[in-house]
Amino acid sequence: MTKSELNPAVANGLKARQRWHPAEVVFWLIAFSSYFLLPGKHLILNEIAILALFAISLDLILGYAGIVSLGHAAFLGFGAYAAALFAKHINPDPLIGLAFGTITTTLLGFITSFLVLRGNDLTRLMITLGVALLLNELANQLGWLTGGADGLQGVEMAPLLGMFRFDMFGRTAYAYSLITLFVMFLIARRISYSSFGLSLNAIRDNSLRASAIGIPVNRRLIAIYTIAASFAGVAGSLMAQTSQYASLDVLSFEKSADVMLVLVIGGAGYLYGGMIGAVVFKILQDWLSALTPQYWHFWIGLILVIIVLIGRERMSQGVAGIVASFKRKTPAAPGPAAKAEG
Amino acid sequence: MATVLETVGLEKRFGGLVATSDFNFKLEGGERHALIGPNGAGKTTLINQLTGVLPPTAGKVLLMGEDITHLRPDQRVRRGLARTFQINQLFLQLTPLETIALAVTERMGHGNSWWRPVGSRAGITDEVAEIAGRFHLGDVLGEKTISLPYGRQRLLEIAVAFAARPRVLLLDEPAAGVPESERHDILAAVAELPREVTVLLIEHDMDLVFSFAERITVMVNGAQLTAGTVDEVSHDPRVRAVYLGEADHG
Amino acid sequence: MITVLFDGIAYGMLLFVLACGLSVTLGLMNFVNLAHGAFAMAGGYAAVVLSAHAGVPFLLALPVAFLVPAVIGAVLERTLYSQLYGRSHLDQVLFSIGLVFMAVSTAEYFMHSSKQFPVLPEYLKGRIEIFGIGMGVYRLFIIALCGILTLLLQGILVGTRFGSRLRAAVDDRRVASGLGINVGVIFLSTFAVGSGLAGLGGALAGEVVGLDPTFPLRYMIYFLIVVTVGGTTSITGPLIASLLLGIADVGGKYYVPALGGFIIYTFMIVVLLVRPQGLFTRGR
């Protein structure tokens, strides 16, 4: 085949990558309609939206760039404390607080990103775990600032945009979190289809070859780790603002492990996995903790073990496979059509 | 012709083991050069030093006269030194289309762009199509690399390196492991590489070396045994001794 | 000062016995087993139940504390762990986190969440003075017992056929299986012994730190520090790392209690930054 024959296939193939699929539109229609259709569930929906954003953050480093983290809650918790302290001591406006929580967490992400560059999976696990434990210990020891083990109380938020008060049914909270989730998702989606996003996939698949085509591997990893931290910072800020509270368990190992499970349930590496996983996880959590209040982590553990034994790929194919099969059917994909000619 | 790649007194030791010793060699612009030598001669170690995977213990590597001894692999690629690997090093979860587009984008310096979608820039489509056509990958562009037959993966291996539009291309046993039926495609693709690209072929297969190369460097025990035209080298008794010796043993 | 050092050494020896099994699983099977502490907890609770509830003398409870997790470990190795040896580290991490969560909840269900301690015999309690230095008898006992175990392990590794096979398998698994070594048996027995040693360590540690269901989570980081800082190629690396960690932790908490866990976390991060392969291994 000559170049001119291939040109349209290449152009279409590249365009088709980032085209919105109908299933994606349906997904977001459902998400937004949930606000109106499930008026009694706004509190848990709010938690789902925040968890989904946190999972997207982990997906950016784990699913896209292949960085395994055992301490991603460090950024969620840091964002939460930053936003809560900002609201309590400096300014109760939610949007300004969100900006503050995000920017400070981004800085933390940038600084700690240099730590994850060294070594292999195991050292990364240890370093991320260590950073999260360190922050947890810090929040615990600085009781005068953070409230220590009792949590940070007395956070009161001003109305959103000066108009919408945060009510006890989570109406404002869910609208706020859902819209923020959507905006952040759009950014993540844009990143994932950019050449930067593609280069992360390349690094994940084979970092030796990635550097052999001129990709500065470390610089890209620093960038995505920082970006992911800022996403988690947004999620943490939302969490503190909508609950008007921050406590040590946002920094706990369990939080880091939970978000991994969320991503594993939904499948990593395509952004929707984190969101689907968040829905499933929260429903499971709700149901299991109603069943056995104290011991629900037993079931979480069992689910993790089973998922791994069955095989994550096979497991998430149940969810991701549906999305992927839709994508493969898009007519613009060059594969099958061109193959028939050759 | 100007020298494009040169090593000066290159040396690499692993503890007490000398893998490369006082290696001096020159690659002239546009030439087809083969690097041969028996197993364990240190060819792969040499390649790793040329491309920046291993730091040399002593000596220098010059690309277009510039000292690149202390540059990272990705920096060397951006200066025009690309390579293929003896064992495929590909992005298995990506498609050939994405792989080639990524390599082209990186070469153009847009790899950092996190907002504009891949392929939204002028020129990328044309170039990806040109490379896909040149390496016969047009019919599998949208399939995951992991699902391609080995011969096709081997072609992609060369295509990715070529997409960096190198001045010097190091081909590390390009046809290794390829079934006989698909071998021809790869040899043809290598033979059709444009003359602007200087090629250094690291190879075991003597048929391939004699049909492709103009000049040959023979490496034994980490040092250069001899270098010269195909005729000179093939009639050099020392080379014959090395290869016949190896044939006797193996 | 010397008492703190002494306590630190006792604590370090304990950490070594607790963690050395993990160093073998990591070095030999390249498996990241975050659930190692669950085996230690199983041994610890076995000792608590026997000595405090069933009235069995502490010294007789110790072998049981070794056997219970060793058997559990052997069963789990054959049924579950062995299926995951070739899998990615992420899978192994997720799997073993799942096991930790299950172990923690199970312990909570059966043993309640309060701290429990095994009952020591009178002759292991109290303090004695040696050269004018006050030392806890139990801590001396720990140092002696763990010291003997260390020597025993070293003896097995260096002096026996099994040990040399084990070291061959750690160095290169392909070479080992090429030599006709039955890798499966080696994996099974080392996993079981490693889990048993962890259980013994858990039983010994019960008196010092107290047992509660979060034990596997609280000490996970300690075990990981021992193996990453100490490396997996020898027994001395993890031993020295354990002693350093024990002394640093006890000393830190004694002299600067406000810093809490900072010292060891910072120590670990710095070590991993400077020497990602561990302090006592030659970089490859």
PDB file of C-alpha atoms in Angstrom, chain C residues 86-220:
ATOM      1  CA  GLY C  86       4.549 -15.466  37.926  1.00  0.00           C
ATOM      2  CA  ARG C  87       2.087 -12.603  38.236  1.00  0.00           C
ATOM      3  CA  SER C  88       2.776  -8.895  38.397  1.00  0.00           C
ATOM      4  CA  HIS C  89       3.769  -7.256  41.649  1.00  0.00           C
ATOM      5  CA  LEU C  90       0.506  -5.347  41.553  1.00  0.00           C
ATOM      6  CA  ASP C  91      -1.476  -8.588  41.602  1.00  0.00           C
ATOM      7  CA  GLN C  92       0.617  -9.924  44.458  1.00  0.00           C
ATOM      8  CA  VAL C  93       0.153  -6.724  46.404  1.00  0.00           C
ATOM      9  CA  LEU C  94      -3.610  -6.692  45.894  1.00  0.00           C
ATOM     10  CA  PHE C  95      -3.887 -10.347  46.801  1.00  0.00           C
ATOM     11  CA  SER C  96      -1.859 -10.068  49.988  1.00  0.00           C
ATOM     12  CA  ILE C  97      -3.635  -6.854  51.049  1.00  0.00           C
ATOM     13  CA  GLY C  98      -6.861  -8.818  50.669  1.00  0.00           C
ATOM     14  CA  LEU C  99      -5.452 -11.520  52.941  1.00  0.00           C
ATOM     15  CA  VAL C 100      -4.406  -8.904  55.504  1.00  0.00           C
ATOM     16  CA  PHE C 101      -7.887  -7.409  55.586  1.00  0.00           C
ATOM     17  CA  MET C 102      -9.432 -10.843  56.038  1.00  0.00           C
ATOM     18  CA  ALA C 103      -6.973 -11.734  58.796  1.00  0.00           C
ATOM     19  CA  VAL C 104      -7.570  -8.447  60.622  1.00  0.00           C
ATOM     20  CA  SER C 105     -11.355  -8.865  60.556  1.00  0.00           C
ATOM     21  CA  THR C 106     -11.145 -12.511  61.543  1.00  0.00           C
ATOM     22  CA  ALA C 107      -8.934 -11.656  64.492  1.00  0.00           C
ATOM     23  CA  GLU C 108     -11.336  -8.913  65.496  1.00  0.00           C
ATOM     24  CA  TYR C 109     -14.231 -11.350  65.344  1.00  0.00           C
ATOM     25  CA  PHE C 110     -12.629 -14.034  67.490  1.00  0.00           C
ATOM     26  CA  MET C 111     -10.198 -12.125  69.698  1.00  0.00           C
ATOM     27  CA  HIS C 112     -11.847  -8.682  70.055  1.00  0.00           C
ATOM     28  CA  SER C 113     -10.030  -5.475  69.375  1.00  0.00           C
ATOM     29  CA  SER C 114      -8.371  -4.860  72.742  1.00  0.00           C
ATOM     30  CA  LYS C 115      -4.681  -5.520  73.264  1.00  0.00           C
ATOM     31  CA  GLN C 116      -3.829  -8.930  74.712  1.00  0.00           C
ATOM     32  CA  PHE C 117      -0.660 -10.334  76.195  1.00  0.00           C
ATOM     33  CA  PRO C 118       0.587 -13.887  76.682  1.00  0.00           C
ATOM     34  CA  VAL C 119       1.179 -14.945  80.307  1.00  0.00           C
ATOM     35  CA  LEU C 120       4.853 -15.292  81.148  1.00  0.00           C
ATOM     36  CA  PRO C 121       6.224 -17.640  83.779  1.00  0.00           C
ATOM     37  CA  GLU C 122       7.671 -15.949  86.880  1.00  0.00           C
ATOM     38  CA  TYR C 123      11.261 -16.788  86.007  1.00  0.00           C
ATOM     39  CA  LEU C 124      11.050 -14.725  82.815  1.00  0.00           C
ATOM     40  CA  LYS C 125       9.806 -11.645  84.611  1.00  0.00           C
ATOM     41  CA  GLY C 126      11.689  -9.007  86.512  1.00  0.00           C
ATOM     42  CA  ARG C 127      15.107  -7.495  86.015  1.00  0.00           C
ATOM     43  CA  ILE C 128      18.605  -8.519  86.822  1.00  0.00           C
ATOM     44  CA  GLU C 129      21.825  -6.559  87.091  1.00  0.00           C
ATOM     45  CA  ILE C 130      24.810  -7.573  85.053  1.00  0.00           C
ATOM     46  CA  PHE C 131      27.932  -5.394  85.428  1.00  0.00           C
ATOM     47  CA  GLY C 132      25.724  -2.777  87.010  1.00  0.00           C
ATOM     48  CA  ILE C 133      23.390  -2.601  83.997  1.00  0.00           C
ATOM     49  CA  GLY C 134      19.737  -3.304  84.601  1.00  0.00           C
ATOM     50  CA  MET C 135      18.319  -5.732  82.083  1.00  0.00           C
ATOM     51  CA  GLY C 136      14.854  -7.247  81.736  1.00  0.00           C
ATOM     52  CA  VAL C 137      15.044 -11.018  82.010  1.00  0.00           C
ATOM     53  CA  TYR C 138      12.513 -11.469  79.226  1.00  0.00           C
ATOM     54  CA  ARG C 139      14.504  -9.246  76.892  1.00  0.00           C
ATOM     55  CA  LEU C 140      17.604 -11.291  77.630  1.00  0.00           C
ATOM     56  CA  PHE C 141      15.578 -14.391  76.847  1.00  0.00           C
ATOM     57  CA  ILE C 142      14.501 -12.869  73.532  1.00  0.00           C
ATOM     58  CA  ILE C 143      18.064 -11.999  72.590  1.00  0.00           C
ATOM     59  CA  ALA C 144      19.298 -15.478  73.518  1.00  0.00           C
ATOM     60  CA  LEU C 145      16.516 -17.340  71.734  1.00  0.00           C
ATOM     61  CA  CYS C 146      16.603 -15.188  68.607  1.00  0.00           C
ATOM     62  CA  GLY C 147      20.374 -15.362  68.601  1.00  0.00           C
ATOM     63  CA  ILE C 148      20.242 -19.167  68.650  1.00  0.00           C
ATOM     64  CA  LEU C 149      17.653 -19.144  65.868  1.00  0.00           C
ATOM     65  CA  THR C 150      19.828 -16.850  63.772  1.00  0.00           C
ATOM     66  CA  LEU C 151      22.841 -19.089  64.201  1.00  0.00           C
ATOM     67  CA  LEU C 152      20.702 -22.091  63.368  1.00  0.00           C
ATOM     68  CA  LEU C 153      19.399 -20.451  60.198  1.00  0.00           C
ATOM     69  CA  GLN C 154      22.895 -19.428  59.183  1.00  0.00           C
ATOM     70  CA  GLY C 155      24.059 -22.985  59.830  1.00  0.00           C
ATOM     71  CA  ILE C 156      21.317 -24.442  57.691  1.00  0.00           C
ATOM     72  CA  LEU C 157      21.952 -21.995  54.873  1.00  0.00           C
ATOM     73  CA  VAL C 158      25.694 -22.447  54.795  1.00  0.00           C
ATOM     74  CA  GLY C 159      26.202 -25.951  56.072  1.00  0.00           C
ATOM     75  CA  THR C 160      23.506 -28.143  54.592  1.00  0.00           C
ATOM     76  CA  ARG C 161      22.587 -29.454  51.185  1.00  0.00           C
ATOM     77  CA  PHE C 162      19.176 -27.863  51.516  1.00  0.00           C
ATOM     78  CA  GLY C 163      20.784 -24.521  52.300  1.00  0.00           C
ATOM     79  CA  SER C 164      23.032 -24.569  49.272  1.00  0.00           C
ATOM     80  CA  ARG C 165      20.101 -25.516  47.059  1.00  0.00           C
ATOM     81  CA  LEU C 166      18.106 -22.704  48.568  1.00  0.00           C
ATOM     82  CA  ARG C 167      20.863 -20.213  47.892  1.00  0.00           C
ATOM     83  CA  ALA C 168      21.222 -21.493  44.343  1.00  0.00           C
ATOM     84  CA  ALA C 169      17.508 -21.033  43.830  1.00  0.00           C
ATOM     85  CA  VAL C 170      17.603 -17.502  45.251  1.00  0.00           C
ATOM     86  CA  ASP C 171      20.505 -16.568  42.993  1.00  0.00           C
ATOM     87  CA  ASP C 172      18.878 -17.787  39.842  1.00  0.00           C
ATOM     88  CA  ARG C 173      15.699 -19.741  39.667  1.00  0.00           C
ATOM     89  CA  ARG C 174      16.319 -20.958  36.138  1.00  0.00           C
ATOM     90  CA  VAL C 175      19.728 -22.321  37.055  1.00  0.00           C
ATOM     91  CA  ALA C 176      18.198 -24.024  40.068  1.00  0.00           C
ATOM     92  CA  SER C 177      15.503 -25.804  38.112  1.00  0.00           C
ATOM     93  CA  GLY C 178      18.092 -26.681  35.476  1.00  0.00           C
ATOM     94  CA  LEU C 179      20.118 -28.465  38.167  1.00  0.00           C
ATOM     95  CA  GLY C 180      17.187 -30.712  38.865  1.00  0.00           C
ATOM     96  CA  ILE C 181      16.317 -29.007  42.109  1.00  0.00           C
ATOM     97  CA  ASN C 182      12.702 -29.417  43.014  1.00  0.00           C
ATOM     98  CA  VAL C 183      11.818 -25.762  43.248  1.00  0.00           C
ATOM     99  CA  GLY C 184       8.267 -26.447  44.383  1.00  0.00           C
ATOM    100  CA  VAL C 185       9.392 -28.304  47.488  1.00  0.00           C
ATOM    101  CA  ILE C 186      11.902 -25.615  48.347  1.00  0.00           C
ATOM    102  CA  PHE C 187       9.255 -22.919  47.958  1.00  0.00           C
ATOM    103  CA  LEU C 188       6.788 -24.811  50.102  1.00  0.00           C
ATOM    104  CA  SER C 189       9.191 -25.578  52.916  1.00  0.00           C
ATOM    105  CA  THR C 190      10.751 -22.123  53.050  1.00  0.00           C
ATOM    106  CA  PHE C 191       7.338 -20.477  52.982  1.00  0.00           C
ATOM    107  CA  ALA C 192       6.145 -22.683  55.824  1.00  0.00           C
ATOM    108  CA  VAL C 193       9.286 -22.164  57.896  1.00  0.00           C
ATOM    109  CA  GLY C 194       9.230 -18.431  57.215  1.00  0.00           C
ATOM    110  CA  SER C 195       5.608 -18.217  58.323  1.00  0.00           C
ATOM    111  CA  GLY C 196       6.399 -20.340  61.377  1.00  0.00           C
ATOM    112  CA  LEU C 197       9.294 -18.078  62.359  1.00  0.00           C
ATOM    113  CA  ALA C 198       7.008 -15.080  61.940  1.00  0.00           C
ATOM    114  CA  GLY C 199       4.520 -16.791  64.257  1.00  0.00           C
ATOM    115  CA  LEU C 200       7.226 -17.486  66.800  1.00  0.00           C
ATOM    116  CA  GLY C 201       8.292 -13.866  66.551  1.00  0.00           C
ATOM    117  CA  GLY C 202       4.683 -12.800  67.032  1.00  0.00           C
ATOM    118  CA  ALA C 203       4.433 -14.941  70.166  1.00  0.00           C
ATOM    119  CA  LEU C 204       7.660 -13.479  71.561  1.00  0.00           C
ATOM    120  CA  ALA C 205       6.635  -9.944  70.617  1.00  0.00           C
ATOM    121  CA  GLY C 206       3.243 -10.288  72.305  1.00  0.00           C
ATOM    122  CA  GLU C 207       4.647  -9.427  75.722  1.00  0.00           C
ATOM    123  CA  VAL C 208       6.623  -6.457  74.388  1.00  0.00           C
ATOM    124  CA  VAL C 209       4.149  -4.700  72.095  1.00  0.00           C
ATOM    125  CA  GLY C 210       0.832  -6.419  72.832  1.00  0.00           C
ATOM    126  CA  LEU C 211      -1.330  -8.162  70.272  1.00  0.00           C
ATOM    127  CA  ASP C 212      -4.338  -6.625  68.647  1.00  0.00           C
ATOM    128  CA  PRO C 213      -6.028  -7.308  65.317  1.00  0.00           C
ATOM    129  CA  THR C 214      -4.278  -4.449  63.526  1.00  0.00           C
ATOM    130  CA  PHE C 215      -0.877  -6.060  64.199  1.00  0.00           C
ATOM    131  CA  PRO C 216      -0.293  -7.100  60.549  1.00  0.00           C
ATOM    132  CA  LEU C 217      -0.965  -3.560  59.332  1.00  0.00           C
ATOM    133  CA  ARG C 218       1.019  -1.793  62.048  1.00  0.00           C
ATOM    134  CA  TYR C 219       4.122  -3.888  61.503  1.00  0.00           C
ATOM    135  CA  MET C 220       3.902  -4.300  57.733  1.00  0.00           C
TER     136      MET C 220
END
